[in-house]
Coordinates of C-alpha atoms and ligand atoms in Angstrom, one line a residue:
Chain N
X1 CA -3.8 -36.3 -34.0
X2 CA -3.5 -39.2 -31.7
X3 CA -1.9 -42.0 -32.7
X4 CA -3.6 -45.4 -32.7
X5 CA -1.9 -49.1 -32.5
X6 CA -2.3 -52.1 -34.7
X7 CA -0.6 -55.0 -33.3
X8 CA 0.0 -56.9 -37.3
X9 CA -0.7 -60.2 -37.9
X10 CA 1.9 -62.1 -40.2
X11 CA 1.0 -65.4 -42.7
X12 CA 3.9 -66.3 -44.8
X13 CA 6.2 -63.5 -43.9
X14 CA 3.6 -60.6 -45.1
X15 CA 0.9 -58.5 -43.3
X16 CA -2.5 -60.5 -43.0
X17 CA -5.4 -59.5 -44.6
X18 CA -6.8 -58.8 -41.4
X19 CA -4.2 -56.3 -40.5
X20 CA -4.8 -54.2 -43.7
X21 CA -8.7 -54.0 -42.1
X22 CA -7.3 -53.4 -38.7
X23 CA -5.1 -49.9 -40.0
X24 CA -7.8 -49.0 -41.9
X25 CA -9.9 -49.0 -39.0
X26 CA -7.0 -47.1 -37.0
X27 CA -7.3 -44.6 -39.6
X28 CA -10.6 -44.1 -38.6
X29 CA -9.7 -42.9 -34.7
X30 CA -6.4 -41.4 -35.6
X31 CA -3.1 -42.0 -37.0
X32 CA -2.4 -45.4 -37.8
X33 CA 0.8 -47.4 -36.5
X34 CA 1.6 -51.1 -36.5
X35 CA 3.3 -52.9 -33.8
X36 CA 5.4 -55.8 -35.3
X37 CA 6.9 -58.8 -32.9
X38 CA 8.7 -61.6 -34.2
X39 CA 12.3 -62.6 -36.3
X40 CA 13.1 -59.9 -38.6
X41 CA 10.4 -57.9 -37.8
X42 CA 11.3 -54.4 -38.9
X43 CA 11.4 -55.8 -42.9
X44 CA 7.8 -55.7 -42.9
X45 CA 7.7 -52.1 -42.5
X46 CA 7.6 -51.0 -46.4
X47 CA 4.7 -53.2 -46.5
X48 CA 2.9 -52.1 -43.3
X49 CA 3.5 -48.6 -44.7
X50 CA 1.9 -49.1 -47.9
X51 CA -1.1 -50.6 -45.8
X52 CA -1.2 -47.2 -43.8
X53 CA 1.5 -47.5 -41.2
X54 CA 3.0 -44.0 -40.6
X55 CA 5.1 -45.5 -37.9
X56 CA 6.3 -49.1 -37.6
X57 CA 7.4 -50.1 -33.6
X58 CA 9.5 -53.2 -34.4
X59 CA 10.3 -55.8 -31.4
X60 CA 12.9 -58.9 -32.8
X61 CA 12.5 -61.7 -30.6
X62 CA 15.0 -64.3 -30.5
X63 CA 14.8 -67.5 -28.8
X64 CA 11.9 -69.9 -27.7
X65 CA 8.4 -68.3 -29.2
X66 CA 6.6 -67.1 -26.3
X67 CA 3.2 -66.9 -25.8
X68 CA 1.0 -63.3 -25.9
X69 CA 3.7 -61.8 -23.5
X70 CA 6.4 -60.4 -26.0
X71 CA 3.4 -58.4 -27.8
X72 CA 2.0 -57.4 -24.6
X73 CA 5.4 -55.8 -24.1
X74 CA 6.0 -54.4 -27.0
X75 CA 2.6 -52.8 -27.3
X76 CA 2.9 -51.4 -23.8
X77 CA 6.3 -50.0 -24.9
X78 CA 4.6 -48.8 -28.3
X79 CA 1.7 -47.2 -26.1
X80 CA 4.4 -45.2 -24.2
X81 CA 6.5 -44.0 -26.9
X82 CA 3.5 -43.1 -29.1
X83 CA 0.8 -41.8 -26.4
X84 CA -1.4 -43.6 -28.3
X85 CA -5.2 -43.3 -27.7
X86 CA -6.2 -46.6 -28.7
X87 CA -4.8 -50.1 -29.8
X88 CA -6.7 -52.3 -32.1
X89 CA -5.8 -56.2 -32.1
X90 CA -7.3 -58.9 -34.0
X91 CA -9.5 -61.8 -33.5
X92 CA -7.4 -64.9 -33.0
X93 CA -6.9 -66.0 -29.2
X94 CA -3.7 -64.9 -29.3
X95 CA -4.4 -61.1 -30.7
X96 CA -7.5 -61.3 -28.2
X97 CA -5.4 -62.2 -25.1
X98 CA -2.7 -59.8 -25.9
X99 CA -5.3 -57.3 -26.0
X100 CA -6.8 -58.2 -23.0
X101 CA -3.5 -58.3 -21.0
X102 CA -2.5 -54.8 -22.6
X103 CA -5.6 -53.4 -21.1
X104 CA -5.1 -54.2 -17.5
X105 CA -1.0 -53.1 -17.8
X106 CA -1.8 -49.7 -19.5
X107 CA -5.4 -49.2 -17.9
X108 CA -7.7 -49.0 -20.5
X109 CA -11.3 -50.3 -21.4
X110 CA -10.9 -53.8 -23.5
X111 CA -13.8 -53.9 -26.0
X112 CA -14.3 -57.3 -27.5
X113 CA -15.5 -58.5 -30.6
X114 CA -16.2 -55.3 -32.2
X115 CA -17.8 -55.1 -35.6
X116 CA -17.9 -51.3 -36.2
X117 CA -16.6 -48.3 -35.1
X118 CA -16.8 -44.4 -35.4
X119 CA -14.1 -41.7 -35.3
X120 CA -15.5 -40.4 -31.9
X121 CA -14.7 -43.8 -30.3
X122 CA -17.2 -45.3 -29.9
X123 CA -17.5 -48.9 -30.9
X124 CA -20.5 -51.7 -31.9
X125 CA -20.8 -55.2 -30.5
X126 CA -23.3 -57.7 -30.9
X127 CA -24.6 -59.7 -27.8
X128 CA -26.4 -62.9 -27.4
X129 CA -25.9 -64.1 -31.2
X130 CA -26.9 -60.7 -32.5
X131 CA -30.0 -60.4 -30.8
X132 CA -29.1 -57.3 -29.7
X133 CA -26.4 -54.7 -30.9
X134 CA -24.9 -52.7 -28.3
X135 CA -22.5 -49.4 -28.5
X136 CA -19.8 -48.5 -26.1
X137 CA -17.5 -46.0 -25.4
X138 CA -14.2 -46.8 -23.5
X139 CA -12.1 -45.0 -20.4
X140 CA -8.0 -45.0 -20.6
X141 CA -6.8 -46.3 -23.8
X142 CA -9.4 -48.2 -25.5
X143 CA -8.2 -51.8 -27.0
X144 CA -10.4 -53.1 -29.6
X145 CA -10.7 -56.8 -30.7
X146 CA -11.9 -56.0 -34.4
X147 CA -14.0 -59.2 -35.9
X148 CA -12.8 -59.5 -39.8
X149 CA -15.1 -58.1 -42.4
X150 CA -16.1 -55.4 -40.4
X151 CA -14.4 -52.2 -41.8
X152 CA -14.4 -51.4 -45.7
X153 CA -11.8 -49.5 -47.6
X154 CA -8.1 -49.0 -46.7
X155 CA -5.8 -46.5 -45.3
X156 CA -3.9 -44.2 -47.7
X157 CA -0.2 -45.4 -47.9
X158 CA 2.4 -43.7 -45.8
X159 CA 6.0 -43.6 -45.1
X160 CA 6.2 -47.1 -42.2
X161 CA 8.9 -45.5 -40.5
X162 CA 10.9 -48.0 -37.9
X163 CA 11.1 -47.1 -34.8
X164 CA 13.1 -50.2 -33.1
X165 CA 11.5 -51.6 -29.4
X166 CA 13.6 -53.5 -26.9
X167 CA 11.6 -55.8 -25.0
X168 CA 14.5 -57.9 -23.7
X169 CA 13.8 -56.6 -20.3
X170 CA 10.5 -57.6 -19.9
X171 CA 10.4 -60.4 -16.7
X172 CA 6.5 -61.5 -17.3
X173 CA 6.1 -65.1 -16.3
X174 CA 5.6 -66.6 -19.9
X175 CA 4.5 -69.6 -21.4
X176 CA 6.5 -71.4 -24.1
X177 CA 5.0 -72.8 -27.6
X178 CA 6.6 -75.6 -28.1
X179 CA 4.9 -76.3 -31.4
X180 CA 2.4 -75.1 -33.9
X181 CA 0.4 -77.4 -36.3
X182 CA -1.7 -76.1 -39.1
X183 CA -4.8 -78.8 -39.5
X184 CA -4.0 -80.1 -42.9
X185 CA -7.2 -79.7 -44.1
X186 CA -7.6 -76.0 -43.0
X187 CA -4.3 -75.2 -44.9
X188 CA -5.7 -74.9 -48.4
X189 CA -9.1 -73.1 -47.5
X190 CA -9.7 -69.7 -46.3
X191 CA -9.9 -69.1 -42.7
X192 CA -13.4 -69.3 -41.2
X193 CA -13.3 -65.4 -39.7
X194 CA -12.0 -64.2 -42.8
X195 CA -13.9 -66.0 -45.9
X196 CA -16.3 -64.2 -48.3
X197 CA -18.2 -67.5 -48.3
X198 CA -18.7 -70.2 -45.7
X199 CA -20.5 -73.5 -45.8
X200 CA -21.5 -75.5 -43.2
X201 CA -22.4 -79.0 -42.5
X202 CA -24.5 -80.6 -39.6
X203 CA -25.5 -83.8 -38.2
X204 CA -27.4 -84.3 -41.6
X205 CA -24.6 -85.1 -42.8
X206 CA -24.4 -88.7 -41.3
X207 CA -21.1 -89.5 -41.5
X208 CA -17.3 -88.6 -41.6
X209 CA -17.1 -90.1 -44.9
X210 CA -20.6 -88.4 -46.0
X211 CA -19.2 -85.1 -44.9
X212 CA -16.6 -85.3 -47.7
X213 CA -19.4 -83.7 -49.8
X214 CA -18.7 -80.3 -47.8
X215 CA -15.3 -80.3 -49.0
X216 CA -16.3 -80.6 -52.4
X217 CA -18.9 -77.7 -51.9
X218 CA -16.7 -75.8 -50.2
X219 CA -14.0 -76.1 -52.7
X220 CA -16.2 -75.7 -55.5
X221 CA -17.0 -72.3 -54.1
X222 CA -13.6 -71.2 -52.8
X223 CA -15.5 -71.3 -49.4
X224 CA -14.3 -71.7 -45.8
X225 CA -15.9 -75.1 -44.1
X226 CA -17.5 -74.9 -40.8
X227 CA -20.0 -77.1 -39.1
X228 CA -22.2 -77.6 -36.1
X229 CA -21.5 -78.3 -32.9
X230 CA -23.4 -81.9 -33.7
X231 CA -21.7 -82.7 -36.5
X232 CA -18.0 -82.1 -34.5
X233 CA -19.2 -84.0 -31.7
X234 CA -20.1 -86.9 -33.7
X235 CA -16.5 -86.8 -35.1
X236 CA -17.2 -85.9 -38.7
X237 CA -14.8 -82.9 -38.7
X238 CA -12.1 -81.0 -36.5
X239 CA -13.4 -79.0 -33.8
X240 CA -11.9 -75.9 -35.1
X241 CA -14.4 -75.8 -37.6
X242 CA -17.7 -75.1 -35.3
X243 CA -19.4 -72.2 -36.1
X244 CA -21.4 -71.0 -33.2
X245 CA -21.8 -70.0 -29.5
X246 CA -18.8 -71.6 -28.4
X247 CA -17.3 -71.7 -32.0
X248 CA -16.1 -69.3 -34.3
X249 CA -18.4 -66.5 -34.9
X250 CA -19.0 -65.6 -38.6
X251 CA -20.6 -62.8 -40.8
X252 CA -19.4 -63.5 -44.3
X253 CA -21.0 -62.3 -47.3
X254 CA -22.9 -65.9 -47.9
X255 CA -23.6 -68.6 -45.5
X256 CA -25.0 -72.0 -46.8
X257 CA -26.1 -74.4 -43.8
X258 CA -26.1 -78.0 -45.2
X259 CA -27.9 -80.8 -42.7
X260 CA -28.1 -78.1 -40.1
X261 CA -31.4 -77.4 -37.7
X262 CA -30.5 -74.0 -36.5
X263 CA -30.3 -74.4 -33.1
X264 CA -29.9 -71.0 -31.2
X265 CA -26.3 -71.6 -30.4
X266 CA -25.7 -72.1 -33.8
X267 CA -27.5 -69.2 -34.8
X268 CA -25.5 -67.5 -32.4
X269 CA -22.8 -67.5 -34.6
X270 CA -23.5 -66.9 -38.2
X271 CA -27.0 -65.2 -38.0
X272 CA -25.3 -61.6 -38.8
X273 CA -24.0 -63.2 -42.2
X274 CA -25.5 -61.1 -44.8
X275 CA -27.0 -63.8 -47.3
X276 CA -28.4 -67.0 -45.3
X277 CA -28.9 -70.3 -47.7
X278 CA -30.5 -73.3 -46.1
X279 CA -30.5 -76.9 -47.2
X280 CA -32.7 -79.0 -45.2
X281 CA -35.0 -81.9 -45.5
X282 CA -37.7 -80.8 -42.3
X283 CA -39.4 -77.7 -43.3
X284 CA -40.0 -77.0 -39.8
X285 CA -36.4 -76.6 -39.0
X286 CA -35.6 -73.1 -37.3
X287 CA -32.6 -72.6 -39.8
X288 CA -35.6 -71.8 -42.4
X289 CA -36.5 -68.3 -39.8
X290 CA -33.5 -66.8 -41.3
X291 CA -32.9 -68.1 -44.1
X292 CA -32.9 -65.4 -47.5
X293 CA -33.3 -68.8 -49.7
X294 CA -34.4 -72.3 -48.1
X295 CA -34.6 -75.4 -50.0
X296 CA -36.6 -78.3 -48.1
X297 CA -35.1 -81.2 -49.5
X298 CA -32.5 -84.0 -49.4
X299 CA -29.3 -82.5 -49.1
X300 CA -27.7 -85.6 -50.8
X301 CA -29.5 -84.9 -53.8
X302 CA -29.6 -80.8 -53.5
X303 CA -25.9 -80.5 -52.7
X304 CA -24.5 -82.4 -56.0
X305 CA -26.8 -80.7 -58.5
X306 CA -26.0 -77.8 -56.9
X307 CA -22.3 -78.3 -57.4
X308 CA -22.8 -79.2 -60.9
X309 CA -24.8 -76.2 -61.4
X310 CA -21.8 -74.1 -60.0
X311 CA -19.2 -75.6 -62.0
X312 CA -21.4 -75.4 -65.3
X313 CA -21.5 -71.7 -64.9
X314 CA -17.5 -71.5 -64.2
X315 CA -16.8 -73.4 -67.2
X316 CA -19.2 -71.7 -69.5
Chain Q
X1 CA -1.8 -79.3 -5.6
X2 CA -4.4 -76.6 -4.6
X3 CA -6.7 -76.0 -7.5
X4 CA -9.2 -72.9 -7.9
X5 CA -11.7 -73.2 -10.4
X6 CA -13.6 -69.7 -11.9
X7 CA -17.5 -70.5 -12.7
X8 CA -19.7 -68.1 -13.8
X9 CA -23.5 -68.5 -13.5
X10 CA -25.1 -67.4 -17.2
X11 CA -28.6 -67.2 -18.6
X12 CA -29.3 -70.5 -19.8
X13 CA -28.7 -70.3 -23.7
X14 CA -31.9 -72.1 -24.8
X15 CA -34.0 -69.4 -22.7
X16 CA -35.1 -66.2 -24.0
X17 CA -31.8 -64.1 -22.9
X18 CA -32.7 -60.2 -22.3
X19 CA -30.3 -57.4 -21.7
X20 CA -32.3 -54.8 -20.0
X21 CA -33.2 -51.8 -21.4
X22 CA -32.9 -49.6 -18.7
X23 CA -30.0 -50.7 -17.0
X24 CA -28.4 -52.2 -20.2
X25 CA -27.5 -54.9 -18.4
X26 CA -27.7 -58.5 -18.9
X27 CA -31.2 -59.6 -17.2
X28 CA -30.0 -62.2 -14.5
X29 CA -33.0 -62.6 -12.9
X30 CA -34.5 -66.0 -14.2
X31 CA -33.2 -69.3 -16.0
X32 CA -29.8 -69.2 -14.4
X33 CA -27.2 -72.0 -14.9
X34 CA -24.0 -72.8 -14.7
X35 CA -22.0 -72.3 -17.4
X36 CA -21.7 -75.3 -19.4
X37 CA -17.7 -74.7 -19.8
X38 CA -17.0 -73.9 -16.1
X39 CA -18.9 -77.7 -15.2
X40 CA -16.2 -78.9 -17.6
X41 CA -13.3 -76.9 -16.3
X42 CA -14.7 -78.1 -12.6
X43 CA -14.2 -81.7 -14.1
X44 CA -10.5 -81.4 -15.1
X45 CA -10.0 -79.9 -11.7
X46 CA -11.7 -83.0 -10.2
X47 CA -9.9 -85.4 -12.3
X48 CA -6.4 -83.8 -11.6
X49 CA -6.8 -83.9 -7.9
X50 CA -8.2 -87.6 -8.2
X51 CA -5.0 -88.3 -10.1
X52 CA -2.3 -86.0 -7.9
X53 CA -4.1 -85.4 -4.4
X54 CA -5.3 -82.0 -3.6
X55 CA -7.8 -79.8 -2.9
X56 CA -10.5 -77.9 -5.3
X57 CA -12.1 -74.5 -4.5
X58 CA -14.8 -72.7 -6.6
X59 CA -14.7 -69.3 -7.2
X60 CA -17.3 -67.0 -8.7
X61 CA -18.6 -63.5 -8.7
X62 CA -21.9 -63.0 -8.9
X63 CA -25.3 -61.8 -7.3
X64 CA -26.6 -63.8 -4.2
X65 CA -28.2 -66.2 -6.4
X66 CA -24.8 -67.6 -7.7
X67 CA -24.5 -69.8 -4.5
X68 CA -26.7 -71.8 -6.5
X69 CA -23.7 -72.3 -9.1
X70 CA -21.5 -72.8 -6.1
X71 CA -23.4 -75.5 -4.6
X72 CA -24.1 -77.4 -7.9
X73 CA -19.9 -77.7 -8.5
X74 CA -19.4 -78.8 -4.9
X75 CA -21.9 -81.7 -5.2
X76 CA -20.0 -82.5 -8.3
X77 CA -17.1 -82.7 -5.7
X78 CA -15.7 -79.9 -5.2
X79 CA -14.2 -79.4 -1.6
X80 CA -15.0 -75.5 -0.6
X81 CA -16.2 -72.4 -2.7
X82 CA -15.5 -68.7 -2.4
X83 CA -18.6 -66.4 -3.3
X84 CA -17.7 -62.8 -4.2
X85 CA -20.8 -60.9 -3.4
X86 CA -21.9 -57.4 -3.1
X87 CA -24.2 -55.4 -5.2
X88 CA -21.8 -52.3 -5.7
X89 CA -20.5 -55.1 -8.1
X90 CA -23.3 -55.4 -10.3
X91 CA -22.3 -54.3 -14.1
X92 CA -18.5 -54.8 -13.8
X93 CA -16.7 -55.2 -17.2
X94 CA -14.1 -57.6 -17.7
X95 CA -11.4 -55.4 -16.2
X96 CA -13.7 -55.2 -13.0
X97 CA -14.3 -58.8 -13.2
X98 CA -10.8 -60.0 -13.0
X99 CA -9.9 -57.1 -10.5
X100 CA -12.0 -58.8 -8.3
X101 CA -11.2 -62.0 -9.0
X102 CA -7.5 -61.3 -8.5
X103 CA -7.8 -59.7 -4.9
X104 CA -9.9 -62.8 -4.0
X105 CA -7.2 -65.3 -5.1
X106 CA -3.9 -63.8 -4.5
X107 CA -2.0 -65.0 -1.8
X108 CA -4.1 -68.0 -1.1
X109 CA -1.4 -69.8 -2.8
X110 CA -3.4 -71.7 -5.6
X111 CA -1.0 -74.0 -7.7
X112 CA -3.7 -73.4 -10.7
X113 CA -6.3 -71.8 -11.7
X114 CA -8.9 -73.0 -14.0
X115 CA -11.1 -71.0 -15.9
X116 CA -13.4 -71.3 -18.9
X117 CA -12.2 -69.9 -22.3
X118 CA -15.1 -67.6 -22.8
X119 CA -18.4 -67.2 -21.1
X120 CA -21.6 -67.9 -23.0
X121 CA -23.1 -64.5 -21.9
X122 CA -20.4 -61.9 -22.0
X123 CA -18.3 -63.5 -24.6
X124 CA -15.2 -61.3 -23.8
X125 CA -12.3 -64.7 -23.6
X126 CA -10.6 -62.0 -21.8
X127 CA -11.0 -62.9 -17.7
X128 CA -8.2 -65.7 -17.7
X129 CA -5.8 -63.8 -19.8
X130 CA -6.4 -60.6 -17.4
X131 CA -6.2 -62.5 -14.2
X132 CA -2.9 -63.9 -15.6
X133 CA -1.8 -60.3 -15.8
X134 CA -3.0 -59.1 -12.5
X135 CA -1.5 -62.2 -10.7
X136 CA 1.8 -62.4 -12.5
X137 CA 1.0 -66.1 -13.6
X138 CA 1.8 -67.4 -16.6
X139 CA -1.0 -68.4 -19.1
X140 CA -2.2 -71.5 -20.4
X141 CA -5.5 -70.6 -22.0
X142 CA -7.5 -72.1 -24.9
X143 CA -6.5 -75.6 -23.4
X144 CA -8.5 -78.7 -25.3
X145 CA -5.9 -81.2 -23.7
X146 CA -4.2 -80.5 -20.2
X147 CA -1.1 -82.4 -18.2
X148 CA 0.3 -81.8 -15.0
X149 CA 3.6 -83.4 -14.2
X150 CA 6.6 -82.4 -12.0
X151 CA 5.2 -78.9 -11.2
X152 CA 5.0 -77.9 -15.1
X153 CA 1.7 -77.5 -17.0
X154 CA 1.1 -78.3 -20.6
X155 CA -1.4 -78.9 -23.2
X156 CA -3.2 -78.3 -26.7
X157 CA -4.1 -74.8 -27.1
X158 CA -6.7 -74.6 -29.9
X159 CA -6.4 -72.0 -32.6
X160 CA -8.3 -71.0 -35.6
X161 CA -6.6 -73.3 -38.1
X162 CA -5.0 -75.7 -35.9
X163 CA -3.4 -76.1 -32.4
X164 CA -0.2 -75.1 -30.6
X165 CA 1.8 -77.0 -27.9
X166 CA 2.4 -75.1 -24.5
X167 CA 3.7 -75.3 -21.7
X168 CA 4.7 -73.7 -18.3
X169 CA 5.5 -74.3 -14.7
X170 CA 3.0 -73.5 -11.9
X171 CA 1.8 -71.5 -10.3
X172 CA -0.5 -71.1 -13.8
X173 CA -4.0 -69.6 -15.0
X174 CA -5.3 -72.2 -17.5
X175 CA -8.5 -72.1 -19.5
X176 CA -10.0 -74.7 -21.2
X177 CA -12.5 -75.3 -24.5
X178 CA -15.5 -77.7 -24.9
X179 CA -13.4 -80.4 -26.4
X180 CA -11.6 -80.8 -22.8
X181 CA -13.6 -83.3 -20.8
X182 CA -17.2 -84.1 -20.2
X183 CA -18.6 -83.1 -17.3
X184 CA -19.9 -85.7 -14.4
X185 CA -23.2 -85.2 -13.1
X186 CA -23.4 -85.0 -9.2
X187 CA -25.1 -87.6 -7.6
X188 CA -27.6 -87.6 -4.5
X189 CA -24.8 -88.0 -2.1
X190 CA -22.7 -85.6 -3.5
X191 CA -25.8 -83.2 -3.5
X192 CA -26.0 -84.0 0.1
X193 CA -22.1 -83.1 1.0
X194 CA -22.8 -80.1 -0.8
X195 CA -25.1 -78.9 1.6
X196 CA -22.2 -79.1 4.3
X197 CA -19.2 -77.8 2.5
X198 CA -17.8 -74.5 3.6
X199 CA -18.4 -71.3 1.3
X200 CA -16.7 -68.1 1.9
X201 CA -18.6 -65.1 1.3
X202 CA -16.2 -62.0 0.2
X203 CA -17.9 -58.3 0.3
X204 CA -16.1 -55.6 -1.4
X205 CA -14.9 -54.5 2.1
X206 CA -13.0 -57.8 2.3
X207 CA -11.2 -57.3 -0.6
X208 CA -8.2 -55.0 -1.3
X209 CA -10.4 -52.9 -3.6
X210 CA -11.5 -49.2 -3.7
X211 CA -15.2 -48.6 -3.9
X212 CA -14.4 -46.0 -6.7
X213 CA -13.2 -48.4 -8.9
X214 CA -16.0 -50.9 -8.8
X215 CA -19.0 -51.7 -10.6
X216 CA -21.0 -50.5 -13.5
X217 CA -20.5 -46.9 -12.8
X218 CA -17.0 -47.2 -12.8
X219 CA -16.2 -49.7 -15.2
X220 CA -14.0 -49.0 -18.3
X221 CA -16.2 -50.2 -21.0
X222 CA -19.2 -48.3 -20.9
X223 CA -22.5 -49.3 -22.8
X224 CA -24.1 -46.3 -24.5
X225 CA -27.0 -47.7 -26.5
X226 CA -28.8 -51.1 -26.6
X227 CA -30.8 -52.1 -29.6
X228 CA -32.8 -55.5 -30.2
X229 CA -32.3 -56.9 -33.9
X230 CA -35.1 -56.2 -35.8
X231 CA -37.0 -59.6 -37.1
X232 CA -35.4 -60.9 -40.3
X233 CA -37.6 -60.6 -43.3
X234 CA -38.7 -63.9 -44.4
X235 CA -36.7 -65.2 -47.3
X236 CA -37.8 -67.7 -50.1
X237 CA -38.1 -71.0 -49.4
X238 CA -39.0 -73.9 -52.1
X239 CA -39.3 -77.3 -51.8
X240 CA -36.9 -79.7 -54.1
X241 CA -38.7 -80.6 -57.0
X242 CA -35.8 -82.1 -58.5
X243 CA -34.3 -78.9 -59.8
X244 CA -33.6 -77.3 -56.5
X245 CA -29.8 -77.2 -56.9
X246 CA -29.7 -75.6 -60.2
X247 CA -32.6 -72.8 -58.8
X248 CA -30.2 -72.1 -55.9
X249 CA -27.0 -71.8 -58.2
X250 CA -29.5 -69.2 -60.3
X251 CA -30.5 -67.3 -57.4
X252 CA -26.8 -67.1 -56.2
X253 CA -25.5 -66.3 -59.4
X254 CA -28.3 -63.3 -59.9
X255 CA -27.3 -61.9 -56.3
X256 CA -23.5 -62.1 -57.8
X257 CA -22.6 -64.1 -55.0
X258 CA -20.8 -66.9 -56.9
Ligands
LIG401 C1 -23.9 -74.7 -24.0 C2 -24.1 -75.0 -25.6 C3 -23.2 -74.3 -26.5 C4 -23.3 -74.6 -27.8 N1 -22.6 -74.1 -28.9 C5 -22.7 -74.3 -29.9 C6 -22.2 -74.2 -31.1 O1 -21.1 -73.1 -30.9 N2 -22.4 -74.4 -32.5 C7 -23.3 -75.1 -32.6 O2 -23.5 -75.5 -33.9 N3 -23.8 -75.4 -31.9 C8 -23.8 -75.4 -30.7 N4 -24.8 -75.9 -29.7 C9 -25.3 -77.5 -29.6 C10 -26.8 -76.5 -30.7 O3 -28.0 -76.3 -29.5 C11 -27.5 -78.0 -31.8 O4 -27.2 -79.1 -30.7 C12 -26.3 -77.9 -32.8 O5 -26.3 -76.8 -32.9 C13 -27.3 -79.2 -33.8 O6 -26.4 -79.3 -35.0 P1 -27.2 -79.7 -36.1 O7 -28.0 -78.6 -36.3 O8 -26.0 -80.6 -37.0 O9 -27.8 -81.2 -35.8 P2 -29.4 -81.7 -35.5 O10 -30.1 -80.6 -34.4 O11 -29.2 -83.0 -35.2 O12 -30.3 -81.3 -36.9 C14 -29.6 -81.8 -38.0 C15 -30.7 -81.5 -39.3 O13 -30.1 -82.0 -40.4 C16 -31.3 -82.2 -41.0 N5 -31.0 -83.5 -42.0 C17 -31.0 -84.7 -41.7 N6 -30.8 -85.8 -42.8 C18 -31.0 -84.8 -43.9 C19 -31.0 -85.0 -45.3 N7 -30.4 -86.2 -46.1 N8 -31.1 -83.9 -46.1 C20 -31.1 -82.6 -45.7 N9 -31.5 -82.3 -44.2 C21 -30.9 -83.1 -43.4 C22 -32.6 -82.7 -40.2 O14 -34.0 -82.3 -40.6 C23 -32.1 -81.3 -38.9 O15 -32.9 -80.5 -39.0 C24 -24.0 -75.6 -28.2 C25 -25.2 -76.1 -27.1 C26 -24.7 -76.0 -25.7 C27 -26.0 -76.1 -24.7
LIG402 N1 -17.9 -63.3 -12.7 C1 -16.9 -64.3 -12.7 N2 -16.9 -65.0 -11.4 C2 -16.0 -66.4 -11.9 N3 -15.4 -67.0 -12.9 C3 -15.7 -65.9 -14.0 C4 -16.5 -64.4 -14.1 N4 -16.4 -64.0 -15.0 C5 -15.4 -64.9 -15.9 N5 -15.1 -65.7 -15.2 C6 -14.3 -67.0 -15.7 O1 -13.5 -66.7 -17.0 C7 -13.9 -67.3 -18.1 C8 -14.0 -66.6 -19.1 O2 -15.2 -65.5 -19.2 P1 -14.9 -64.1 -20.4 O3 -13.9 -63.4 -20.4 O4 -16.1 -63.3 -19.5 O5 -15.3 -65.0 -21.4 C9 -15.3 -67.9 -17.8 O6 -15.7 -69.2 -18.2 C10 -14.9 -68.1 -16.2 O7 -14.4 -69.3 -15.5

């Protein structure tokens, strides 16, 4: 069976949930192996083995953090060593760009934003915000960027045997990462791409102060918090929270759109959500065309009552 | 400073965008506009030129109609254009697009190549990183701010949960996100001037690329099937009678969603 590499993502010293999913996807295509880059990279091998990695390629790096290029060097070295038939990376900018450069370096198709894959190597993608579903095959070593929530199940636990990579000789011109800052509002909540429930607020919220209602809603449901571009542009919230064509694409189990009209660019980023709820005072808003459950009403009355009802259920 | 800005003509997002069932390619026959993110990229290039001197060249690969995109950005104030145009490029994937752009840009001595972070039609967000890889340049991508000083570029890279501050020396490939700037509108004088600005047209024969490596027939990623989304079933819409919040909670609880 041919080997399939996964670029492991680490959060708080452990493999990210997305990495478990990527290893599951790798097991569909072949034998899952992980590639991990960072300080003390090989310490993660047992955890990655549990998630299905038979081999863990580890590249320890010291010194300044560099953007993307160490990951590309490690993946390229691991691909050479393992003769891998495919490589799976995540959906963050870091992961996507490592994948894109790798495809150039080792010669292969780069498949962006994949939402499904089959064992013959056919990937499923969406175009124009879900208006079209596309399947594609790839030549060379397929490099697949996998959207979160795309593959179910888990891979059988494996040995996670460590192979150390030496990428010190990589001379690619590098970009230094001087610092990383996590938005304070984002840190306590699940990330948009990974959340089971996403609640998004639009211009209908009316002001930054009133947008706090959305935070309360998100925290009541344990949801990620998103927004329309109009809400972001009006300064109600951070830009990273934008859902849509030029923001994050989400496909959670439940999406609740509050005070959002449902412009085509917003729909492009959320219409593949499994259940869609809309709250809007204008019955003609296009968001109702795609809603499974719509409430025509004033969000400032509906949402607080909804929050109370949810809390009552939890307590009772 | 010599600046290249990569612009792409895309189907207007307000139009009825389609993938042609027969060719399995994006229908580019009508409603073509400059991708909004690329107008912002041009704005960044123009502001750098105005502050520090230099020249801005707009570069696109696309069918003959893409000359409109070049003219529009020349009207904004870019100095000249490069149009990579050849029927054999049709159906290129990100790998091939980056190869064609790299072939056209290399040895031209650009200090800075500025792109959008992601196109609104392909949405691969891959071309800028691929270009950096092909040209052996450092990449400063997904920037919401950009500063260039003493041949060092730096800025804030947008991340899903925050941002990173990144820095590299020129020459470099930069990609920008929506937040970077508001694009200026071309004025009448600019539109007139644009007609006289030089645009170099590059066909396959003038690029160092082999014919059997370009275009849809030779792309790395091969579209197998294209299926339009079935219309979504109509949902339940209620008018708030004072109990909608409760009704919504009931609906979601029944569906095991909360
Ligand atoms: C190239 C391009 C890319 C874009 N990318 C994105 C993108 O990624 N994501 C995105 O979201 N948008 C994007 N847009 C913008 C998009 O076209 C819309 O402008 C935006 O989605 C509108 O946001 P909104 O629904 O919050 O605002 P509006 O359209 O102003 O809608 C506000 C809604 O709130 C309702 N409302 C007001 N008050 C109340 C109340 N008290 N109770 C209940 N309802 C109320 C109104 O009835 C209205 O329907 C893009 C646009 C372009 C041109
Ligand atoms: N055909 C093209 N011609 C010029 N620039 C392009 C082309 N395709 C992509 N780009 C640039 O790369 C960016 C990202 O595009 P993409 O990787 O397709 O999402 C775009 O915003 C452009 O700046």
